[in-house]
């Protein structure tokens, strides 16, 4: 497979590269011991400006399973760019580590890190994107339904980082995606344009709607928190604006949809009810497990 140089956004990948990563992820999941020294001698910095459970643990454990070593840095004692510049942070980390996995407030910080570090940077979530999550989600959809260009997913809720990465992933892979958001909470215009351009090439249908009824008959409904980390909106107001977009059993039945997805953490009783989250509809733990396999495929392809 072709070598990856970084993963700041899924638009860094073409359809062949994305396909290769998913195929490799399936192989790593099926036969992990075959990859147990893929990262031997490699050290990877895990840099987090925001909290995390799944991303932190799946990278740490995943790197260990590939025979590599990880160094976790949280920035609770000072944000990046305060004690020293992002540029100095990146150039110093590159002296000792082979790659940087970073969860940051701003996509601009990732771009600056990538410029200054001369080592591959992987986006572990930013304000704009969550590519590692979308890779795990595409892997989950592939396991569930087979060929992605025959799948139709609906994303419901805030047009946020997770929504953006799903839009790009779907557009690259020729998968149909309906994005359903309340008025004023649609996806970023630049990301939308990029996804539309990619969809025109792959044949993916990208549909925007403000009505939950547009999810009728899709293969799976995906939702995420109504308020992302770092978002400044008033939670009470957001709760009112998003109330009609809650995924509950009545909605799943009315829309005749059999599968439910969420990147987690979930806010039970807000964007999704416990009844749906814990039901047979739910693919959320498969998605969580697949974070590690998809990320390990990215890491292996960085160093192959
Ligand atoms: N889905 C996800 O990225 O979870 P964490 O915020 O716990 O890493
Ligand atoms: N959209 C959420 C995803 C968390 C994994 C956030 O950015 O907080």
Coordinates of C-alpha atoms and ligand atoms in Angstrom, one line a residue:
X1 CA 0.0 0.0 0.0
X2 CA 1.1 3.6 -0.5
X3 CA 2.9 5.2 2.4
X4 CA 1.0 7.8 4.4
X5 CA 2.8 11.0 5.5
X6 CA 0.3 12.4 7.9
X7 CA -3.4 12.4 8.8
X8 CA -4.6 15.9 9.5
X9 CA -7.9 15.4 7.7
X10 CA -9.5 12.6 5.7
X11 CA -9.1 14.8 2.6
X12 CA -5.4 13.9 2.9
X13 CA -6.4 10.4 1.5
X14 CA -7.7 9.3 -1.9
X15 CA -10.1 6.4 -2.3
X16 CA -7.3 3.9 -2.8
X17 CA -5.4 5.0 0.3
X18 CA -8.6 4.9 2.4
X19 CA -9.5 1.5 1.1
X20 CA -6.0 0.3 1.9
X21 CA -6.3 1.5 5.4
X22 CA -9.6 -0.2 5.9
X23 CA -8.3 -3.5 4.4
X24 CA -5.2 -3.3 6.6
X25 CA -7.4 -2.6 9.7
X26 CA -9.5 -5.7 9.0
X27 CA -6.2 -7.7 8.7
X28 CA -4.8 -6.3 11.9
X29 CA -8.0 -7.0 13.8
X30 CA -8.1 -10.6 12.4
X31 CA -4.5 -11.4 13.0
X32 CA -2.9 -9.0 15.5
X33 CA 0.2 -11.1 16.2
X34 CA 1.4 -10.7 12.6
X35 CA 1.9 -6.9 13.4
X36 CA 3.3 -7.2 16.9
X37 CA 6.7 -5.7 15.9
X38 CA 5.4 -3.3 13.2
X39 CA 6.4 -0.2 15.3
X40 CA 9.5 -1.7 17.0
X41 CA 11.9 1.0 18.0
X42 CA 9.3 3.8 17.3
X43 CA 8.2 6.3 19.9
X44 CA 5.0 8.3 19.5
X45 CA 3.9 11.4 21.4
X46 CA 0.2 11.5 22.4
X47 CA -0.6 15.1 23.0
X48 CA -4.0 16.1 24.4
X49 CA -5.3 19.6 24.9
X50 CA -8.8 18.2 25.7
X51 CA -10.1 15.2 27.7
X52 CA -10.4 11.7 26.2
X53 CA -11.1 8.1 27.1
X54 CA -11.4 6.2 23.8
X55 CA -8.7 8.0 21.8
X56 CA -6.1 8.1 24.5
X57 CA -6.5 4.5 25.5
X58 CA -6.9 3.1 22.0
X59 CA -3.8 4.8 20.8
X60 CA -1.7 3.9 23.9
X61 CA -2.8 0.2 23.9
X62 CA -2.7 0.0 20.1
X63 CA 0.9 1.3 19.9
X64 CA 1.9 -1.1 22.5
X65 CA 0.3 -4.0 20.6
X66 CA 2.4 -3.0 17.5
X67 CA 5.6 -3.1 19.6
X68 CA 6.0 0.7 19.8
X69 CA 6.2 3.1 22.8
X70 CA 4.0 6.0 23.5
X71 CA 4.5 9.1 25.7
X72 CA 1.4 10.8 26.9
X73 CA 1.4 14.6 27.4
X74 CA -1.6 16.4 28.7
X75 CA -1.6 20.2 28.7
X76 CA -3.5 20.8 31.9
X77 CA -0.6 22.7 33.3
X78 CA -0.6 25.1 30.4
X79 CA -1.9 25.2 26.9
X80 CA 0.4 24.7 23.9
X81 CA 1.8 28.0 22.8
X82 CA 1.8 29.5 26.3
X83 CA 5.1 28.2 27.9
X84 CA 6.6 28.0 24.5
X85 CA 5.4 28.4 20.9
X86 CA 3.6 25.6 19.0
X87 CA 6.5 25.7 16.6
X88 CA 9.1 25.1 19.4
X89 CA 6.9 22.4 20.8
X90 CA 6.7 20.6 17.5
X91 CA 10.4 20.9 16.6
X92 CA 11.5 19.6 20.0
X93 CA 9.1 16.7 20.0
X94 CA 10.5 15.7 16.6
X95 CA 14.0 15.4 18.1
X96 CA 12.9 12.3 20.1
X97 CA 9.7 10.9 18.7
X98 CA 8.7 9.4 15.3
X99 CA 5.2 10.7 15.1
X100 CA 2.8 13.0 17.0
X101 CA -0.8 12.2 17.7
X102 CA -2.5 15.4 18.8
X103 CA -6.0 16.4 20.1
X104 CA -6.2 20.1 19.8
X105 CA -8.7 23.0 20.1
X106 CA -7.8 24.4 16.7
X107 CA -7.0 22.7 13.3
X108 CA -4.5 25.6 12.9
X109 CA -2.4 24.2 15.8
X110 CA -2.2 20.8 14.0
X111 CA -1.1 22.4 10.8
X112 CA 1.6 24.5 12.7
X113 CA 2.7 21.3 14.5
X114 CA 3.0 19.4 11.2
X115 CA 5.1 22.2 9.7
X116 CA 7.5 22.5 12.6
X117 CA 7.9 18.9 13.6
X118 CA 9.0 17.3 10.3
X119 CA 7.4 14.1 11.7
X120 CA 4.0 12.7 10.8
X121 CA 1.1 14.3 12.7
X122 CA -2.2 12.4 13.3
X123 CA -5.3 14.4 14.1
X124 CA -6.8 12.9 17.3
X125 CA -9.7 15.5 17.1
X126 CA -9.8 19.2 16.4
X127 CA -12.5 21.8 16.2
X128 CA -13.0 20.8 12.5
X129 CA -12.3 17.1 12.1
X130 CA -12.1 13.7 13.8
X131 CA -10.6 11.5 11.1
X132 CA -9.6 8.6 13.4
X133 CA -13.2 8.3 14.5
X134 CA -14.5 8.4 10.9
X135 CA -12.1 5.6 9.9
X136 CA -13.4 3.4 12.7
X137 CA -16.9 4.2 11.7
X138 CA -16.3 3.3 8.1
X139 CA -14.7 0.1 9.3
X140 CA -17.8 -0.7 11.4
X141 CA -20.1 0.1 8.5
X142 CA -18.0 -2.1 6.2
X143 CA -18.2 -5.0 8.7
X144 CA -21.9 -4.5 9.1
X145 CA -23.0 -3.9 5.5
X146 CA -20.1 -4.8 3.1
X147 CA -19.3 -2.4 0.3
X148 CA -19.5 1.2 1.5
X149 CA -20.8 2.5 -1.8
X150 CA -24.0 0.6 -1.2
X151 CA -24.5 2.1 2.3
X152 CA -26.7 5.1 3.2
X153 CA -25.9 6.7 6.6
X154 CA -27.8 9.6 8.2
X155 CA -25.9 11.9 10.6
X156 CA -28.3 13.8 13.0
X157 CA -27.4 16.7 15.2
X158 CA -24.7 19.4 15.2
X159 CA -22.7 19.8 12.0
X160 CA -19.5 19.3 14.0
X161 CA -16.0 17.7 13.7
X162 CA -17.4 14.2 13.6
X163 CA -20.0 15.1 11.0
X164 CA -17.3 16.8 8.9
X165 CA -15.0 13.7 8.9
X166 CA -18.0 11.5 8.1
X167 CA -18.9 13.8 5.2
X168 CA -15.4 13.5 3.8
X169 CA -15.1 9.8 4.4
X170 CA -18.5 9.1 2.7
X171 CA -17.6 11.4 -0.2
X172 CA -14.3 9.7 -0.8
X173 CA -15.8 6.2 -0.6
X174 CA -18.9 6.8 -2.6
X175 CA -21.2 6.3 0.4
X176 CA -24.5 8.1 0.6
X177 CA -24.8 10.4 3.6
X178 CA -27.8 12.5 4.7
X179 CA -26.8 15.2 7.2
X180 CA -29.7 16.4 9.4
X181 CA -29.1 19.5 11.5
X182 CA -31.3 22.1 13.2
X183 CA -31.3 25.5 11.4
X184 CA -28.1 27.4 12.0
X185 CA -26.1 24.2 13.0
X186 CA -25.2 22.9 9.6
X187 CA -21.7 21.8 8.6
X188 CA -18.9 24.3 7.8
X189 CA -19.3 25.8 4.3
X190 CA -15.6 25.0 3.3
X191 CA -15.9 21.4 4.4
X192 CA -19.2 21.0 2.6
X193 CA -17.7 22.3 -0.6
X194 CA -14.7 20.0 -0.3
X195 CA -17.0 17.0 0.4
X196 CA -19.3 17.9 -2.5
X197 CA -16.3 18.1 -4.9
X198 CA -15.1 14.6 -3.7
X199 CA -18.7 13.2 -3.9
X200 CA -19.0 14.4 -7.5
X201 CA -16.0 12.2 -8.3
X202 CA -17.0 9.1 -6.3
X203 CA -20.7 9.1 -7.0
X204 CA -21.7 9.6 -3.3
X205 CA -24.9 11.4 -2.6
X206 CA -24.5 14.1 0.0
X207 CA -27.9 15.4 1.2
X208 CA -28.5 18.2 3.7
X209 CA -31.8 18.4 5.6
X210 CA -33.3 20.0 8.7
X211 CA -35.9 17.3 9.2
X212 CA -35.4 14.0 11.1
X213 CA -37.9 12.4 8.7
X214 CA -35.2 12.6 6.0
X215 CA -33.5 9.7 7.8
X216 CA -36.4 7.3 6.9
X217 CA -35.1 4.0 5.6
X218 CA -31.3 4.6 5.9
X219 CA -29.0 1.8 6.9
X220 CA -27.9 3.5 10.1
X221 CA -28.5 6.7 12.1
X222 CA -25.5 8.4 13.7
X223 CA -25.6 11.1 16.3
X224 CA -23.1 12.9 18.5
X225 CA -23.2 15.4 21.4
X226 CA -25.2 18.6 20.8
X227 CA -22.3 20.6 22.5
X228 CA -18.8 19.6 21.5
X229 CA -15.8 20.2 23.8
X230 CA -14.9 23.9 23.8
X231 CA -18.3 24.9 22.3
X232 CA -19.5 28.1 23.9
X233 CA -23.3 27.9 23.2
X234 CA -25.8 27.9 26.1
X235 CA -26.6 24.3 27.0
X236 CA -30.2 25.1 27.9
X237 CA -30.9 26.9 24.6
X238 CA -29.1 24.1 22.7
X239 CA -31.2 21.5 24.5
X240 CA -34.4 23.3 23.3
X241 CA -33.2 23.8 19.7
X242 CA -32.2 20.1 19.4
X243 CA -35.0 18.5 21.3
X244 CA -36.8 17.3 18.1
X245 CA -33.6 15.6 16.9
X246 CA -33.2 13.1 19.8
X247 CA -32.8 9.5 18.7
X248 CA -35.2 7.4 20.8
X249 CA -37.0 4.2 20.2
X250 CA -40.0 5.8 18.7
X251 CA -37.8 7.6 16.2
X252 CA -35.9 4.4 15.2
X253 CA -39.3 2.6 14.7
X254 CA -41.0 5.5 12.9
X255 CA -38.0 5.8 10.5
X256 CA -37.6 2.0 10.1
X257 CA -33.9 2.1 10.9
X258 CA -32.2 -0.9 12.4
X259 CA -28.7 0.4 13.4
X260 CA -27.6 3.2 15.6
X261 CA -24.1 4.8 15.8
X262 CA -22.4 7.3 18.2
X263 CA -18.8 8.2 18.6
X264 CA -19.2 8.5 22.4
X265 CA -19.2 10.0 25.0
X266 CA -23.0 9.9 24.9
X267 CA -25.3 12.2 26.9
X268 CA -28.0 9.8 27.8
X269 CA -31.4 11.4 27.6
X270 CA -30.2 14.2 25.4
X271 CA -29.1 13.3 21.9
X272 CA -29.9 9.6 22.5
X273 CA -31.9 7.7 25.0
X274 CA -30.4 4.9 27.1
X275 CA -33.0 2.6 25.5
X276 CA -31.5 3.1 22.1
X277 CA -27.9 3.3 23.2
X278 CA -28.1 0.0 25.1
X279 CA -30.3 -1.8 22.5
X280 CA -29.7 -4.3 19.7
X281 CA -29.7 -1.3 17.3
X282 CA -26.5 0.0 18.8
X283 CA -23.1 -0.4 17.1
X284 CA -21.3 1.9 19.6
X285 CA -19.0 -0.7 21.2
X286 CA -18.0 -2.1 17.8
X287 CA -17.2 1.5 16.8
X288 CA -15.2 2.0 20.0
X289 CA -13.2 -1.3 19.5
X290 CA -12.6 -0.4 15.9
X291 CA -10.9 2.9 16.9
X292 CA -7.8 0.9 17.8
X293 CA -7.7 -1.3 14.7
X294 CA -8.3 1.6 12.3
X295 CA -5.6 3.8 14.1
X296 CA -3.2 0.9 14.1
X297 CA -3.7 0.6 10.3
X298 CA -2.8 4.3 10.0
X299 CA 0.3 3.9 12.2
X300 CA 1.5 0.8 10.2
X301 CA 1.0 2.6 7.0
X302 CA 3.0 5.6 8.2
X303 CA 6.0 3.5 8.9
X304 CA 5.7 0.7 6.3
Ligands
LIG1 N1 -14.9 9.1 20.4 C1 -13.9 9.7 21.1 O1 -13.0 10.3 20.4 O2 -13.9 9.5 22.4 P1 -12.9 10.3 23.4 O3 -13.2 11.7 23.4 O4 -13.2 9.6 24.8 O5 -11.5 10.0 23.0
LIG2 N1 -18.0 16.3 18.7 C1 -17.4 15.8 20.0 C2 -16.7 14.5 19.7 C3 -16.1 13.9 21.0 C4 -15.4 12.6 20.7 C5 -16.5 16.9 20.6 O1 -15.7 17.5 19.8 O2 -16.5 17.1 21.8

